[in-house]
């Protein structure tokens, strides 16, 4: 494809993830095609679009849960799928994922949930792991909840605990799948602040799937807009600029929360 | 295409409230009626009166369109609704049918004679056109060839998935044996407890009853020859060699296989399995392996226990009904049951353990992402396990016969 030269292959140190000509399909049903974008190191990158356009599916491709029908996903120039499974695990170990419903392991306490990645991938002793677990839970405001089961705490707390688990291995890249889904406005605002805080203090790159306008404008540095009708991306860039500058009316309507064409001019 | 504003729709509903409250409530609903009057210029007026609600008797749509059709060459339809009482969706469906009928024949419909609320709701119902291709078509349902094709592709992809699962399971066991798969001891112990100790009450009950039944059936036949004492042989050999393992396996299929499928299926729904995968932890090692190990360890013990309880059940019949001395019964059992029988029972039980755990975990891992899928997974786990158990038992019977053990 005669697109702009792939920045990842040019060794651009700024680009951490590059999506190269990606097609997502289930059998013969193509969900999205011709996706090309890059995520810069240290950015908060938003994947947005209407319901059912394939935002979460794109995220599941990026975290290696679904193999692309076509195209590549590159982490620092290394393709996620054109490599052996061990290398894939090594790449993915640099990431942490906060799932839509938290996805805490329900048979394990919060401490055990956060500790599992540490037990699997570090040589730390029991006491050190317990200290790190307490630290991570404290970072998300759940100090003292170590011995609770996920079912014993509220949905917002579950989400924060899941974030603590996602951060357990101090990942370079954090993925958030609809972080504010099912949260009240205050909790979701606090989560936004937490995301900004994490980026600024840990220097992590953060990829967020969301359609929450407030979040998009508060935290987003860069974004890509997927459209269900066109079955491809119809805009990319800083969401605050897309709001006024986007060429595609759907994007402007989405970002201005208007039902009909032309209404956003006001 | 302007969608009516929410305020307008709300007003429509409020008007409808008023029309409801204006109407005297103490008489039940008056039946909805209509009349078609014809003007000379090819226009018809549909007069609607009475209550057109889902609680009242209302003419069917076909009756209304038929009488419009009966009016001959109609060019426009207007409405008159002065004597309309309560109305709800029952009226709207009829009006939509009239509109559809008119559209087919190129007749103009003028809704201005209808109450404002009705007009707004009609407009809302037609505001968004049907998305092309949205309606499910019956393609492939009627065609025999297509049905066979769909069935075959489903079967082959199912077979491939099952083989993948078996392959991954084997690799996982290989990793365990070479010390590269770490099974969490705490998980294993919990599952061992769930599948072992906690299954004892139900296994006791069923096994004693199976022993009792075997002894009863045998006793009736053997009494005819005065050979009641051989009830001990029958029960002893049947329980150790065959029924102990079989009954324990079927109980575990219903109890533990279904539980495995439901648990893993729910983990699938909650993205918990995805969370494991993205951490680079193989669900096979972390979830399936401990369940396999637990059942392979516990099933032989349960089978032995079941055999013992079955023999106890047989002894109850022998001592209680057939006047055999307890010591006599015991001696006869010891003489009849060989180590071979016990060994075959134990080996079978271990194999059944693998089958039950594999069926449960496989169906759970395969589970789709909804509550209904979890139910299906649990059901098919039990069915798969029982089928596998019975088939495997048949294989065992053939093999032991050929080997002469």
XYZ file of C-alpha atoms in Angstrom:
671
model
C 0.000 0.000 0.000
C 1.377 3.358 -0.957
C 0.677 5.028 2.337
C 2.969 7.305 4.257
C 6.206 5.455 5.050
C 5.797 3.332 8.146
C 7.279 5.397 10.972
C 7.920 2.321 13.086
C 10.232 0.856 10.489
C 12.130 4.104 10.209
C 13.087 3.694 13.826
C 11.135 6.687 15.079
C 11.711 6.449 18.806
C 8.521 8.363 19.458
C 6.249 5.663 18.102
C 5.546 2.810 20.488
C 2.662 1.048 18.701
C 2.011 1.134 14.984
C -1.084 -0.313 13.364
C -0.240 -1.161 9.787
C -3.036 -1.766 7.277
C -5.063 -3.784 9.774
C -8.238 -5.613 8.774
C -10.450 -7.086 11.480
C -12.877 -9.786 10.376
C -14.934 -12.622 11.805
C -15.070 -15.271 9.106
C -16.256 -13.469 5.996
C -17.697 -10.524 7.943
C -15.302 -7.566 7.812
C -15.684 -5.355 10.866
C -13.040 -2.731 10.005
C -10.468 -2.465 7.234
C -7.454 -0.336 6.252
C -6.635 0.827 9.763
C -3.359 2.765 9.868
C -2.289 4.788 12.880
C 0.493 5.129 15.383
C 0.527 5.618 19.123
C 3.285 7.890 20.403
C 5.209 7.121 23.549
C 3.733 8.864 26.576
C 0.478 9.790 24.878
C -3.026 9.060 26.027
C -4.501 7.637 22.859
C -8.261 7.370 22.450
C -10.026 4.802 20.287
C -13.519 6.178 19.785
C -16.572 5.596 17.648
C -20.239 4.727 17.899
C -21.580 1.564 19.505
C -20.765 -1.602 17.597
C -18.055 -0.103 15.392
C -15.359 -2.447 16.647
C -13.523 -0.283 19.219
C -13.216 -3.060 21.772
C -12.382 -5.563 19.043
C -9.521 -3.317 17.927
C -8.281 -3.289 21.507
C -8.531 -7.087 21.660
C -6.401 -7.216 18.508
C -3.829 -4.883 20.019
C -3.477 -6.991 23.170
C -3.005 -10.170 21.194
C -6.340 -11.854 21.928
C -7.452 -11.946 18.293
C -5.213 -12.536 15.299
C -5.716 -9.927 12.560
C -7.323 -11.097 9.327
C -4.751 -8.946 7.563
C -2.129 -6.352 8.441
C 0.271 -5.978 11.321
C 0.439 -4.649 14.844
C 3.931 -3.424 15.647
C 5.364 -2.777 19.093
C 8.582 -0.771 18.665
C 8.765 -2.092 15.141
C 8.327 -5.732 16.189
C 5.265 -7.434 14.757
C 3.015 -9.055 17.335
C 1.885 -11.935 15.167
C 4.812 -12.524 12.808
C 6.871 -13.844 15.670
C 7.001 -16.925 17.891
C 4.620 -17.252 20.857
C 7.378 -16.652 23.424
C 8.297 -13.338 21.828
C 4.616 -12.424 21.796
C 4.340 -13.110 25.501
C 7.473 -10.998 26.038
C 5.949 -8.083 24.111
C 2.641 -8.364 25.904
C 4.333 -8.466 29.277
C 5.108 -4.786 28.706
C 1.360 -4.101 28.688
C -1.392 -4.039 31.262
C -5.095 -4.245 30.487
C -8.098 -2.920 32.369
C -11.084 -4.839 31.046
C -14.548 -3.399 30.650
C -15.988 -5.246 33.636
C -12.741 -5.439 35.545
C -12.342 -9.174 34.942
C -10.863 -9.765 38.372
C -10.443 -13.471 39.073
C -13.481 -14.006 41.233
C -12.177 -16.934 43.241
C -9.164 -14.944 44.449
C -8.886 -12.043 46.891
C -7.800 -8.618 45.669
C -4.300 -9.218 47.014
C -4.065 -12.558 45.222
C -5.323 -10.960 42.023
C -2.615 -8.306 42.084
C 0.012 -10.777 43.277
C -0.483 -13.376 40.537
C 1.414 -11.532 37.767
C 4.194 -10.796 40.241
C 4.410 -14.457 41.263
C 4.496 -15.544 37.649
C 7.047 -13.098 36.311
C 9.286 -11.952 39.132
C 11.578 -13.726 41.550
C 10.347 -11.652 44.459
C 9.716 -13.336 47.775
C 6.403 -13.541 49.546
C 7.032 -10.508 51.755
C 8.185 -8.275 48.896
C 5.178 -9.267 46.813
C 2.850 -8.441 49.701
C 4.461 -5.002 49.965
C 4.084 -4.303 46.263
C 0.470 -5.483 46.372
C -0.296 -3.093 49.222
C 1.382 -0.270 47.341
C -0.601 -0.919 44.159
C -3.884 -1.153 46.039
C -3.027 2.047 47.903
C -2.319 3.801 44.582
C -5.883 3.141 43.455
C -7.344 4.046 46.825
C -8.042 0.546 48.088
C -5.664 0.388 51.013
C -6.811 -2.246 53.495
C -8.976 -4.180 51.058
C -6.337 -6.852 50.433
C -8.386 -9.761 51.755
C -11.700 -8.931 50.118
C -13.106 -11.034 47.325
C -14.144 -9.141 44.165
C -17.800 -9.950 44.874
C -17.602 -8.195 48.252
C -16.794 -4.732 46.885
C -18.650 -2.281 44.622
C -18.319 -2.084 40.847
C -16.212 1.073 40.974
C -13.886 -0.512 43.527
C -13.623 -3.647 41.380
C -12.542 -1.507 38.487
C -9.898 0.209 40.554
C -8.674 -3.131 41.869
C -8.457 -4.346 38.288
C -6.379 -1.262 37.519
C -4.067 -2.163 40.392
C -3.669 -5.605 38.839
C -3.037 -4.121 35.398
C -0.283 -1.975 36.925
C 1.251 -4.821 38.914
C 4.257 -5.286 36.655
C 4.731 -1.541 36.058
C 3.794 -1.836 32.387
C 4.998 0.645 29.776
C 1.635 0.555 28.026
C -1.771 0.448 29.692
C -4.958 -0.420 27.821
C -8.344 0.660 29.155
C -11.530 -0.840 27.699
C -14.395 1.587 28.410
C -13.046 2.619 31.817
C -16.079 4.705 32.740
C -18.738 2.147 31.717
C -21.000 1.538 34.701
C -19.397 4.225 36.860
C -21.137 7.274 38.282
C -19.920 10.680 37.023
C -17.776 11.346 40.095
C -16.047 7.960 39.990
C -15.464 8.224 36.287
C -13.981 11.713 36.727
C -11.706 10.369 39.458
C -10.657 7.564 37.137
C -9.795 10.127 34.455
C -7.637 12.005 36.961
C -5.996 8.728 37.912
C -5.226 7.966 34.262
C -3.608 11.394 33.806
C -1.701 10.933 37.037
C -0.406 7.539 35.914
C 0.811 8.903 32.625
C 2.512 11.886 34.221
C 4.132 10.007 37.094
C 4.965 6.655 35.510
C 5.477 7.944 31.975
C 3.247 5.153 30.713
C 1.621 5.174 27.306
C -2.122 4.750 27.659
C -4.630 3.520 25.089
C -8.283 4.079 26.020
C -11.373 2.747 24.286
C -14.273 5.016 25.139
C -17.193 7.016 23.843
C -17.454 9.216 26.933
C -17.061 12.719 25.518
C -16.017 14.257 28.825
C -13.186 11.752 29.182
C -12.139 12.078 25.571
C -11.624 15.830 25.858
C -10.088 15.718 29.335
C -7.467 13.050 28.818
C -7.005 12.485 25.083
C -3.789 13.632 23.366
C -4.458 11.776 20.179
C -7.239 9.617 18.824
C -8.641 7.523 16.053
C -12.331 7.456 15.113
C -13.826 4.203 13.811
C -17.069 4.301 11.865
C -19.493 1.386 11.737
C -20.975 2.390 8.373
C -17.738 3.115 6.516
C -16.095 0.126 8.257
C -12.840 1.987 8.588
C -11.267 4.915 10.450
C -12.667 8.229 9.306
C -10.584 10.600 11.428
C -7.514 10.720 13.602
C -5.777 13.381 15.649
C -6.206 15.448 18.795
C -9.880 15.096 19.779
C -10.098 18.732 20.893
C -9.132 19.800 17.385
C -11.241 17.146 15.651
C -14.251 18.622 17.398
C -14.050 21.695 15.183
C -11.759 20.675 12.357
C -12.878 17.156 11.434
C -13.875 16.902 7.811
C -16.308 14.056 8.302
C -19.706 15.241 9.613
C -20.175 12.044 11.658
C -17.047 12.834 13.671
C -18.181 16.401 14.357
C -21.644 15.226 15.311
C -20.183 12.581 17.627
C -17.816 15.005 19.331
C -20.487 17.676 19.663
C -23.215 15.266 20.740
C -25.670 16.473 18.090
C -28.392 14.391 16.474
C -28.543 16.015 13.051
C -26.130 17.394 10.470
C -25.410 21.091 10.630
C -26.487 21.506 14.243
C -22.870 21.675 15.409
C -22.322 24.976 13.660
C -24.070 26.819 16.474
C -35.635 13.651 7.833
C -36.650 15.389 11.013
C -37.306 13.178 14.003
C -40.056 14.623 16.217
C -38.600 16.351 19.210
C -38.835 14.469 22.507
C -41.022 17.239 23.853
C -43.524 16.704 21.030
C -43.690 12.993 21.669
C -44.137 13.591 25.344
C -46.997 15.940 24.588
C -48.547 13.220 22.456
C -48.476 10.848 25.365
C -49.883 13.455 27.697
C -52.756 14.053 25.298
C -53.383 10.375 25.289
C -53.488 10.424 29.086
C -56.158 13.073 28.852
C -58.185 11.070 26.382
C -57.994 8.199 28.845
C -59.068 10.270 31.820
C -61.865 12.048 29.945
C -63.542 8.794 29.282
C -65.948 7.358 31.868
C -64.155 4.429 33.425
C -67.017 2.576 35.091
C -68.365 1.028 31.872
C -65.735 -1.382 30.481
C -64.219 -0.549 27.159
C -66.678 -0.004 24.313
C -65.746 -2.075 21.274
C -63.803 -0.210 18.605
C -65.775 0.322 15.417
C -65.082 1.757 12.013
C -67.024 2.784 8.963
C -65.888 3.656 5.475
C -67.751 6.455 3.703
C -67.092 7.213 0.089
C -67.080 10.560 -1.659
C -67.559 11.059 -5.402
C -64.015 12.257 -6.064
C -62.419 8.862 -5.201
C -61.804 9.812 -1.574
C -62.851 7.634 1.339
C -63.158 8.632 4.949
C -62.399 6.101 7.620
C -64.534 6.862 10.637
C -63.180 5.470 13.854
C -65.286 5.291 17.000
C -65.360 3.532 20.346
C -62.331 2.338 22.302
C -59.374 1.145 20.246
C -57.286 -0.360 22.963
C -55.630 -3.685 23.617
C -58.260 -4.411 26.287
C -61.219 -3.735 23.969
C -62.473 -5.687 20.972
C -60.986 -4.072 17.929
C -61.486 -4.931 14.251
C -58.539 -6.723 12.652
C -56.321 -4.761 10.244
C -57.403 -6.970 7.361
C -61.087 -6.111 7.937
C -60.313 -2.395 7.682
C -58.123 -2.668 4.569
C -60.636 -5.033 2.947
C -63.451 -2.553 3.353
C -61.282 0.218 1.887
C -60.486 -2.113 -1.009
C -64.186 -2.849 -1.383
C -64.840 0.849 -1.988
C -63.427 0.404 -5.495
C -60.970 2.836 -7.050
C -59.840 4.958 -4.121
C -57.451 7.868 -4.528
C -57.225 9.329 -1.030
C -57.963 8.138 2.499
C -58.894 10.634 5.205
C -59.819 9.978 8.786
C -62.531 11.120 11.108
C -62.016 10.413 14.773
C -64.484 12.628 16.618
C -66.065 9.700 18.403
C -62.840 7.913 19.199
C -62.585 6.965 22.904
C -59.435 5.524 24.387
C -56.726 4.441 22.062
C -53.344 2.770 22.280
C -51.030 0.638 20.151
C -54.015 -1.399 18.932
C -55.153 1.611 16.882
C -51.651 2.382 15.656
C -51.094 -1.119 14.238
C -54.336 -0.877 12.262
C -53.422 2.586 10.973
C -49.941 1.382 9.962
C -51.581 -1.478 8.071
C -53.862 1.014 6.301
C -50.853 3.152 5.447
C -48.940 0.139 4.073
C -51.975 -0.968 2.062
C -52.391 2.529 0.634
C -48.715 2.764 -0.270
C -48.932 -0.468 -2.254
C -51.808 0.839 -4.330
C -50.618 4.407 -4.718
C -53.399 5.831 -2.537
C -52.730 9.101 -0.674
C -53.255 9.026 3.069
C -54.126 12.253 4.867
C -53.697 11.745 8.604
C -54.919 15.234 9.561
C -58.224 13.864 10.879
C -56.456 11.799 13.537
C -55.723 12.992 17.074
C -52.377 14.737 17.383
C -50.866 12.004 19.569
C -51.702 9.323 17.024
C -50.161 11.378 14.239
C -46.938 11.896 16.168
C -46.563 8.249 17.073
C -47.275 7.209 13.481
C -44.592 9.603 12.337
C -42.135 8.214 14.906
C -42.854 4.641 13.839
C -41.996 5.504 10.264
C -39.203 7.995 10.919
C -36.377 5.464 10.636
C -36.715 3.246 7.570
C -35.992 -0.458 7.923
C -32.296 -1.090 7.462
C -31.747 -3.139 4.346
C -30.540 -6.587 5.208
C -31.494 -6.228 8.874
C -34.319 -8.745 8.692
C -33.259 -12.347 9.148
C -33.902 -14.273 5.993
C -34.829 -17.922 5.878
C -31.910 -18.629 3.525
C -30.479 -22.076 4.066
C -33.274 -23.093 6.364
C -35.413 -24.720 3.755
C -32.720 -25.967 1.424
C -31.667 -29.514 2.295
C -28.272 -29.198 0.615
C -27.507 -25.955 2.452
C -28.554 -27.507 5.757
C -26.303 -30.495 5.218
C -23.450 -28.168 4.279
C -23.902 -26.023 7.370
C -24.082 -29.136 9.534
C -20.890 -30.568 8.061
C -18.886 -27.351 8.416
C -20.078 -27.039 11.999
C -19.142 -30.618 12.762
C -15.675 -30.271 11.249
C -14.922 -27.024 13.023
C -16.195 -28.591 16.265
C -13.900 -31.557 15.723
C -10.968 -29.260 15.023
C -11.636 -27.321 18.222
C -11.848 -30.522 20.232
C -8.583 -31.789 18.761
C -6.924 -28.441 19.478
C -8.074 -28.713 23.069
C -6.725 -32.250 23.390
C -3.439 -31.156 21.807
C -3.060 -28.153 24.079
C -3.967 -30.293 27.071
C -1.286 -32.808 26.141
C 1.317 -30.044 25.755
C 0.254 -28.688 29.107
C 0.724 -32.087 30.767
C 4.122 -32.251 29.048
C 5.030 -28.884 30.564
C 3.902 -30.136 33.951
C 6.072 -33.253 33.686
C 9.113 -31.229 32.616
C 8.472 -28.829 35.464
C 7.672 -25.784 33.321
C 3.989 -25.473 34.179
C 3.421 -24.261 37.687
C 0.144 -25.421 39.204
C -0.858 -23.324 42.186
C -1.004 -25.628 45.164
C -3.771 -23.661 46.887
C -6.027 -23.937 43.803
C -5.313 -27.635 43.484
C -6.135 -28.312 47.131
C -9.449 -26.449 46.918
C -10.449 -28.390 43.808
C -9.335 -31.679 45.390
C -11.546 -30.908 48.358
C -14.498 -29.980 46.141
C -14.172 -33.041 43.938
C -13.141 -35.488 46.624
C -14.349 -35.124 50.185
C -17.400 -33.058 49.329
C -18.637 -35.695 46.882
C -18.684 -38.455 49.501
C -22.301 -38.088 50.711
C -23.870 -38.377 47.267
C -21.495 -41.163 46.247
C -22.397 -43.052 49.444
C -26.114 -42.781 48.868
C -26.043 -43.787 45.212
C -23.560 -46.625 45.712
C -25.437 -48.217 48.634
C -28.603 -48.095 46.568
C -26.914 -49.566 43.495
C -25.524 -52.378 45.692
C -28.992 -52.973 47.139
C -30.605 -53.092 43.720
C -27.990 -55.436 42.280
C -28.421 -57.761 45.259
C -32.228 -57.701 44.945
C -32.214 -58.493 41.238
C -29.612 -61.205 41.725
C -31.348 -62.676 44.752
C -34.641 -63.213 42.950
C -32.891 -65.248 40.238
C -30.377 -67.068 42.427
C -33.010 -68.093 45.002
C -34.602 -70.290 42.335
C -31.467 -72.434 42.400
C -30.913 -72.112 46.124
C -27.711 -70.254 45.371
C -28.389 -67.102 47.391
C -24.839 -66.974 48.683
C -23.637 -66.077 45.170
C -25.306 -62.693 45.570
C -22.054 -61.753 47.310
C -20.066 -62.692 44.179
C -22.408 -60.776 41.918
C -22.369 -57.606 43.980
C -18.662 -57.796 44.821
C -17.424 -58.269 41.280
C -19.927 -55.894 39.678
C -19.170 -53.100 42.121
C -15.381 -53.322 42.058
C -14.920 -53.972 38.382
C -17.750 -52.066 36.795
C -20.310 -50.133 38.791
C -18.062 -48.433 41.352
C -16.073 -46.577 38.710
C -19.097 -46.074 36.475
C -21.425 -44.677 39.131
C -18.714 -42.456 40.617
C -17.890 -41.162 37.128
C -21.499 -40.393 36.278
C -22.022 -38.654 39.610
C -18.867 -36.619 39.033
C -19.966 -35.769 35.493
C -23.210 -34.315 36.807
C -21.668 -32.719 39.851
C -18.145 -31.643 38.981
C -18.095 -31.671 35.175
C -21.040 -29.281 35.096
C -19.433 -27.143 37.788
C -16.169 -26.908 35.826
C -18.018 -25.921 32.662
C -20.123 -23.310 34.450
C -17.146 -21.871 36.314
C -14.847 -21.609 33.296
C -17.764 -20.439 31.140
C -18.520 -17.612 33.559
C -14.828 -16.722 33.618
C -15.005 -16.544 29.840
C -18.052 -14.244 30.026
C -16.331 -11.994 32.589
C -13.168 -11.728 30.449
C -11.248 -13.388 33.301
C -9.730 -15.870 30.851
C -8.711 -12.994 28.553
C -7.061 -11.378 31.552
C -4.999 -14.540 32.067
C -4.051 -14.721 28.396
C -2.901 -11.108 28.196
C -0.692 -11.729 31.210
C 0.877 -14.567 29.251
C -0.523 -17.207 31.632
C -1.832 -20.188 29.682
C -5.413 -20.917 30.814
C -4.620 -24.558 30.116
C -1.914 -24.591 32.794
C -3.677 -22.328 35.220
C -7.281 -23.550 35.024
C -7.518 -26.869 33.221
C -4.473 -28.670 34.580
C -5.343 -28.424 38.302
C -8.867 -29.680 37.560
C -7.531 -32.626 35.574
C -5.029 -33.521 38.270
C -7.634 -33.246 41.012
C -10.102 -35.535 39.246
C -7.462 -38.073 38.197
C -6.366 -38.288 41.824
C -9.834 -38.340 43.357
C -11.769 -40.552 40.949
C -9.956 -43.827 41.795
C -10.467 -43.131 45.503
C -14.134 -42.365 44.941
C -14.515 -45.510 42.838
C -12.985 -47.659 45.566
C -15.211 -45.999 48.118
C -18.243 -46.508 45.877
C -17.380 -50.185 45.460
C -17.110 -50.573 49.227
C -20.435 -48.838 49.824
C -22.035 -51.001 47.129
C -20.824 -54.129 48.864
C -22.283 -52.760 52.108
C -25.598 -52.315 50.288
C -25.418 -55.884 48.983
C -24.653 -57.154 52.445
C -27.734 -55.409 53.812
C -29.891 -57.428 51.423
C -27.925 -60.630 51.938
C -28.006 -60.495 55.718
C -31.414 -58.898 56.074
C -33.401 -60.821 53.473
C -31.538 -63.930 52.444
C -30.538 -65.060 55.945
C -26.862 -65.199 55.075
C -24.535 -64.626 58.024
C -22.569 -61.425 57.810
C -19.240 -63.287 58.166
C -20.339 -65.727 55.478
C -21.214 -62.877 53.134
C -17.884 -61.215 53.809
C -15.878 -64.410 53.214
C -17.751 -65.091 50.013
C -17.034 -61.552 48.791
C -13.333 -61.836 49.597
C -13.143 -65.141 47.792
C -14.934 -63.801 44.719
C -13.256 -60.451 44.186
C -9.742 -60.683 42.795
C -7.074 -58.011 42.755
C -7.570 -57.886 38.986
C -11.141 -56.684 39.382
C -10.084 -53.970 41.800
C -7.204 -52.879 39.553
C -9.442 -52.674 36.489
C -11.943 -50.582 38.445
C -9.220 -48.199 39.634
C -7.643 -47.777 36.196
C -11.041 -47.153 34.653
C -11.843 -44.584 37.308
C -8.646 -42.650 36.578
C -9.456 -42.625 32.850
C -13.035 -41.547 33.567
C -11.584 -38.754 35.712
C -9.630 -37.453 32.720
C -12.751 -37.645 30.549
C -15.019 -35.831 33.019
C -12.475 -33.075 33.670
C -11.677 -32.695 29.973
C -15.342 -32.537 28.948
C -16.146 -29.985 31.652
C -13.137 -27.772 30.974
C -13.472 -28.045 27.197
C -17.103 -26.957 27.217
C -16.295 -24.180 29.663
C -13.395 -22.831 27.613
C -15.519 -23.018 24.453
C -18.340 -21.083 26.092
C -19.746 -18.019 24.318
C -20.141 -14.688 26.013
C -23.649 -14.807 27.489
C -25.559 -16.318 30.399
C -27.459 -18.655 28.071
C -24.149 -19.962 26.731
C -23.005 -20.853 30.242
C -26.124 -22.957 30.709
C -25.513 -24.673 27.387
C -21.890 -25.280 28.306
C -22.875 -26.961 31.591
C -25.478 -29.121 29.869
C -23.209 -30.242 27.077
C -20.379 -30.883 29.531
C -22.543 -33.454 31.328
C -23.787 -35.014 28.099
C -20.303 -35.166 26.580
C -18.841 -36.670 29.747
C -21.510 -39.362 30.073
C -21.219 -40.337 26.405
C -17.436 -40.542 26.702
C -17.679 -42.587 29.919
C -20.033 -45.148 28.437
C -18.064 -45.446 25.191
C -14.800 -45.794 27.109
C -16.368 -48.416 29.386
C -17.353 -50.381 26.308
C -13.780 -50.154 25.017
C -12.509 -51.364 28.371
C -14.884 -54.349 28.238
C -13.573 -55.331 24.795
C -9.919 -54.859 25.730
C -10.149 -56.737 29.030
C -11.988 -59.539 27.256
C -9.267 -59.830 24.595
C -6.533 -59.697 27.228
C -8.437 -62.236 29.264
C -8.250 -60.289 32.534
